[in-house]
CSV table of C-alpha atoms in Angstrom, one decimal:
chain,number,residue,atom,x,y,z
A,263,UNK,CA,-57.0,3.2,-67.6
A,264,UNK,CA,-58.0,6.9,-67.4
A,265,UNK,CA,-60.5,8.0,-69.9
A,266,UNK,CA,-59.3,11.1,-70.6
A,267,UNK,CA,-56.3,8.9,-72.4
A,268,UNK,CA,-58.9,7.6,-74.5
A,269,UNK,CA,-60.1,11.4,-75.2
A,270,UNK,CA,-56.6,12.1,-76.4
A,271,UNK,CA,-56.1,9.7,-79.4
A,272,UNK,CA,-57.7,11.4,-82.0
A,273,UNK,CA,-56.2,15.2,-83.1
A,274,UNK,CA,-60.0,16.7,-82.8
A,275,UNK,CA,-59.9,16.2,-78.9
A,276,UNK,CA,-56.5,16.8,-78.4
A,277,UNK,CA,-57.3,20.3,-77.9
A,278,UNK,CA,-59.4,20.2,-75.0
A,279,UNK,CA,-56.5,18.7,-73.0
A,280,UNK,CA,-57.0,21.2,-70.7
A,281,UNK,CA,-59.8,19.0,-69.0
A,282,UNK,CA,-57.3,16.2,-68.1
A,283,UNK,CA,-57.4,17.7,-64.1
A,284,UNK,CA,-60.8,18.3,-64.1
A,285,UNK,CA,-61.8,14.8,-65.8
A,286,UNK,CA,-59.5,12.7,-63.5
A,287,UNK,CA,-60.3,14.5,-60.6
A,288,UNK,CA,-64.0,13.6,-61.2
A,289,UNK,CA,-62.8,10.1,-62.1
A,290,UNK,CA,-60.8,10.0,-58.3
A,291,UNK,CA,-64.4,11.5,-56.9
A,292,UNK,CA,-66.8,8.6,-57.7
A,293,UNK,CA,-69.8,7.7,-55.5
A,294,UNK,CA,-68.0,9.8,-52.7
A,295,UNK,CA,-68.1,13.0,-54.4
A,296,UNK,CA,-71.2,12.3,-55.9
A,297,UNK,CA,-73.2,11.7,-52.6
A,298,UNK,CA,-71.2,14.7,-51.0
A,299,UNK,CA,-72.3,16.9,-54.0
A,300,UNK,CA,-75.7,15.9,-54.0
A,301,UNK,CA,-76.2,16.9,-50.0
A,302,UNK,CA,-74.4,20.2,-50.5
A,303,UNK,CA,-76.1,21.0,-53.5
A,304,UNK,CA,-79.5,20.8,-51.4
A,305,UNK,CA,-78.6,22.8,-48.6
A,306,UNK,CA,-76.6,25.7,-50.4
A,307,UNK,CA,-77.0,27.6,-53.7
A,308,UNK,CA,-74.4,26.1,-55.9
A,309,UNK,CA,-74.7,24.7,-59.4
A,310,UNK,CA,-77.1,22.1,-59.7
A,311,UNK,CA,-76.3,18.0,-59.4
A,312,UNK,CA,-76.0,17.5,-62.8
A,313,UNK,CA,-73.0,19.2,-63.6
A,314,UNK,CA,-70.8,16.2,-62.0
A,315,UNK,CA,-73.7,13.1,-62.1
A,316,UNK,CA,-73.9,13.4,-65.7
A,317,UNK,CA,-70.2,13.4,-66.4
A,318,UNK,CA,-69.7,10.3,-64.2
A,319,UNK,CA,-72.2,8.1,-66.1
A,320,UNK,CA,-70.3,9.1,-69.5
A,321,UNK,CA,-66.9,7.9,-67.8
A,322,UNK,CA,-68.9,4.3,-66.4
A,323,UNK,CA,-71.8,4.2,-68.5
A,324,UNK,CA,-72.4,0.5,-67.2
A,325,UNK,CA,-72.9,0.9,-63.7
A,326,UNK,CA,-75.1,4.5,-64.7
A,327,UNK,CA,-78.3,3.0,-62.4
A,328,UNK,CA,-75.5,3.2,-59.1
A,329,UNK,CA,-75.2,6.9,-59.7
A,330,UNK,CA,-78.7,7.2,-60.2
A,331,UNK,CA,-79.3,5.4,-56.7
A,332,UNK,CA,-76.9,7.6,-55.2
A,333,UNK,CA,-78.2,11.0,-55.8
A,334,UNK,CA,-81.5,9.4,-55.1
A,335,UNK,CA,-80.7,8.3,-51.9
A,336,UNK,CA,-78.6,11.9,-50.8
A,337,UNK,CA,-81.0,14.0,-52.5
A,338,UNK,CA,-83.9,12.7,-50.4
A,339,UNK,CA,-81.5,12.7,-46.9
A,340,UNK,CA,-80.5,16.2,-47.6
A,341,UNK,CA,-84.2,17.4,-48.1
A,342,UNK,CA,-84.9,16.2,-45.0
A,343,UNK,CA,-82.0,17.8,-43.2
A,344,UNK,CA,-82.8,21.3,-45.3
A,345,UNK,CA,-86.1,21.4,-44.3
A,346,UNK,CA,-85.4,21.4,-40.7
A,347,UNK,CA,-82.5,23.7,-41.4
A,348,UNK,CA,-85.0,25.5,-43.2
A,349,UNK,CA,-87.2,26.0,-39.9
A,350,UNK,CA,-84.8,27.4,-37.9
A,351,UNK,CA,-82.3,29.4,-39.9
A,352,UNK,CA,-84.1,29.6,-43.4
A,353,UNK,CA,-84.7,33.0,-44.5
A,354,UNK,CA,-81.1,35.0,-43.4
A,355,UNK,CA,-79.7,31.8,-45.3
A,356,UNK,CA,-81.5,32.4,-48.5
A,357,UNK,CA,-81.3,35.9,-48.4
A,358,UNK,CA,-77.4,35.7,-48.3
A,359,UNK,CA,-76.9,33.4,-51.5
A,360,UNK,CA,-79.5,34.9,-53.5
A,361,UNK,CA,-81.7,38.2,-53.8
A,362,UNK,CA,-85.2,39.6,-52.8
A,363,UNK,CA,-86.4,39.1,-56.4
A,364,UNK,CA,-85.3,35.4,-56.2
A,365,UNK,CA,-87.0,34.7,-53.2
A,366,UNK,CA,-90.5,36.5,-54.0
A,367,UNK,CA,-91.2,35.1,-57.0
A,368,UNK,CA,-90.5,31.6,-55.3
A,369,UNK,CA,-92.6,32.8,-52.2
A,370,UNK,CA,-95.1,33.4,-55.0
A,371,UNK,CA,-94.5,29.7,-56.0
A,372,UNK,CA,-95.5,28.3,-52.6
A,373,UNK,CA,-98.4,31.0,-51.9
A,374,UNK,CA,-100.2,30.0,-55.3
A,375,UNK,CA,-99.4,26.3,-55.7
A,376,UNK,CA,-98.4,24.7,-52.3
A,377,UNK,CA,-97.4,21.3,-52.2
A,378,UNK,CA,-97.3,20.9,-56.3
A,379,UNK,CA,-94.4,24.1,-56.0
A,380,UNK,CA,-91.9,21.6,-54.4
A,381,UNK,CA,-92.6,19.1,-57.0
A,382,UNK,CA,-92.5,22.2,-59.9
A,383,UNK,CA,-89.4,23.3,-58.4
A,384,UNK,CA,-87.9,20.1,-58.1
A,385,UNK,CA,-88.1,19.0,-61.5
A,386,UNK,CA,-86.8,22.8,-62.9
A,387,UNK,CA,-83.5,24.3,-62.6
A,388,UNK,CA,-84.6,26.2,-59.4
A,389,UNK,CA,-82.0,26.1,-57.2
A,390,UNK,CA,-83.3,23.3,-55.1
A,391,UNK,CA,-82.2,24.4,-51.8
A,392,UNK,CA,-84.8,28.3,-52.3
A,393,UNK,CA,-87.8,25.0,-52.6
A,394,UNK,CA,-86.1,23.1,-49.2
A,395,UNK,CA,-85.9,25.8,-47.0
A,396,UNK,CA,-89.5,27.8,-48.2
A,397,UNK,CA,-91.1,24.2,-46.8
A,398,UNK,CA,-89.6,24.3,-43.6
A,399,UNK,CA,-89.9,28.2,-43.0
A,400,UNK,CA,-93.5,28.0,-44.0
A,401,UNK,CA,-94.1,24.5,-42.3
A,402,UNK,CA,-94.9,22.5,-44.8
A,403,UNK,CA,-96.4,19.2,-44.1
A,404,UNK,CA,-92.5,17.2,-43.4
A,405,UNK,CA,-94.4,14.2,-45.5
A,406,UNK,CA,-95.9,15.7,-48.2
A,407,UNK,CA,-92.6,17.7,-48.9
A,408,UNK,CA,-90.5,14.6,-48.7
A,409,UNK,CA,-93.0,12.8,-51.6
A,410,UNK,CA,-93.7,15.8,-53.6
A,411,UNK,CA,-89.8,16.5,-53.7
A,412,UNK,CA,-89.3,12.7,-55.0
A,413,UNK,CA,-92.1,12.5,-57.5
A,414,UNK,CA,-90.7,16.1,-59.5
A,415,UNK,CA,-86.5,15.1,-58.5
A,416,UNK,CA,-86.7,11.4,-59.4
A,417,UNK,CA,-88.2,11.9,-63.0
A,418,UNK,CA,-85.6,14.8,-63.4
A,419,UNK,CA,-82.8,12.4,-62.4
A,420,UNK,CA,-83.8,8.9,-64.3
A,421,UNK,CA,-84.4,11.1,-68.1
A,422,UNK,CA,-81.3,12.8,-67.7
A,423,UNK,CA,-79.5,10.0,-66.6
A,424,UNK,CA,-80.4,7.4,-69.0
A,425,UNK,CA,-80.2,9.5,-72.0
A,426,UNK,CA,-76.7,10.2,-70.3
A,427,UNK,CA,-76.5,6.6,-70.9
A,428,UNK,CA,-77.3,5.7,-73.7
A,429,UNK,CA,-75.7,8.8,-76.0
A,430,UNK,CA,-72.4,7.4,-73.6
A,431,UNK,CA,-72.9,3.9,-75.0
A,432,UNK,CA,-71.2,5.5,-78.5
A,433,UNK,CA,-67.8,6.0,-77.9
A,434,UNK,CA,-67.4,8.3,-80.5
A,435,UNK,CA,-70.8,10.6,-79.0
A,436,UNK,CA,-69.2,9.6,-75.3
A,437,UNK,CA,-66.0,11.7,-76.3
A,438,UNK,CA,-67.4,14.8,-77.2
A,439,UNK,CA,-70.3,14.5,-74.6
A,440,UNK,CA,-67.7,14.0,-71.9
A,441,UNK,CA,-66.4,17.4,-73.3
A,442,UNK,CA,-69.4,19.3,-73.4
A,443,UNK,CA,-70.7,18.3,-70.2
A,444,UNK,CA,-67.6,19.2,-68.5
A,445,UNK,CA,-67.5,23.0,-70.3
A,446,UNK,CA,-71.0,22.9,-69.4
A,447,UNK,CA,-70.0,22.6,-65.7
A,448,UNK,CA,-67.0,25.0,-65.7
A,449,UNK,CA,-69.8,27.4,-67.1
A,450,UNK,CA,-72.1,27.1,-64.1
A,451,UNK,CA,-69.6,27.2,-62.0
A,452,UNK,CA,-68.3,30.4,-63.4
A,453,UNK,CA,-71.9,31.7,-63.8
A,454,UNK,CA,-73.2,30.9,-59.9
A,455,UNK,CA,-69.3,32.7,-58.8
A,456,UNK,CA,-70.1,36.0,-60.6
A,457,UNK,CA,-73.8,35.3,-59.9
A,458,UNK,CA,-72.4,35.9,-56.0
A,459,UNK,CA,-70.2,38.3,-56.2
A,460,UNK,CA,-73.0,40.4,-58.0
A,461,UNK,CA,-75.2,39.8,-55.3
A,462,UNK,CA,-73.0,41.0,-52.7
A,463,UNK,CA,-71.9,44.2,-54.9
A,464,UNK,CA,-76.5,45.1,-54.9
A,465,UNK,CA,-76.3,44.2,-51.5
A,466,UNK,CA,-73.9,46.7,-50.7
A,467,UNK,CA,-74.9,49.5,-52.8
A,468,UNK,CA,-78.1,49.5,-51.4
A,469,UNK,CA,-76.6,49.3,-47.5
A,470,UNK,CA,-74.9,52.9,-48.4
């Protein structure tokens, strides 16, 4: 049985019926669209994992430790297919999904802290993929990256996840959690759109 029924019984949700598509849709997803998310997520600028992981464990709170596994698992793949990626083709990439700014304060990152700056970065809501691709266009040591990317991304992911958890253990709290992360995503995603298109507008004024 669909959650989002289960959202609908009571007259307080009934309003956000809106979400039905976008909750069943993440429901039809699963492990698939997790994993696929989570390799994406690493090698382009888009909003970060959470905006889907965390809406899946409300809708199978029980099995929360198989999502948790799975963005483990892809996250670590696509870090080391980013920093390769990263050696090669780096730079233009980054410097077509976000601006000079961006990228200088996270060159600053790397120039001052090193190794810790991929663990810094992986544990805050830098997008992930400026962190990936700074290792492999400055040559990070492939190893180091790989454990210092774990040690800040894995912490990140087993908090969020289990409190995820355990507020979803309440059906009431699961409800309007389910609803709130789900706004929350449709916000990022709205946010890293304009985010883009202001980017390419800066980009072009400053061509002319």
């Amino acid at each position: 049985m669909k959650f989002i029924s289960f959202l609908l019984t009571t007259e307080t949700t009934g309003i956000f019926s809106f979400l039905d598509p976008i909750i069943n849709f993440l429901e039809d997803l699963g492990h698939f669209g997790l994993a696929l998310y989570t390799m994406i997520e690493v090698l382009l600028i888009i909003p970060p994992i959470e905006v889907i992981y965390y809406p899946l464990i409300l809708l199978d709170v029980d099995h929360w430790y198989l999502y948790l596994i799975n963005v483990i698992f892809f996250n670590v793949l696509a870090s080391m297919l980013g920093y390769f990626v990263g050696k090669k083709i780096g730079y233009p990439v980054l410097r077509y999904f976000t601006n000079d700014e961006v990228l200088g304060k996270a060159q600053k990152l790397f120039d001052k802290y090193g190794i810790l700056a991929v663990a810094i970065g992986a544990f805050t809501p830098i997008p992930y993929t400026i962190v990936v691709f700074l290792a492999g266009i400055t040559k990070m040591d492939f190893k180091k990256f790989i454990i210092a990317g774990f040690v800040g991304r894995v912490p990140r992911y087993i908090v969020g996840g289990y409190f995820v958890m355990k507020v979803g253990q309440s059906e009431t709290l699961n409800r309007y959690m389910l609803i709130l992360s789900v706004i929350g995503m449709l916000v990022f995603v709205a946010y890293y759109i304009l985010q883009g298109f202001y980017n390419l507008y800066k980009k072009k004024k400053m061509s002319e």
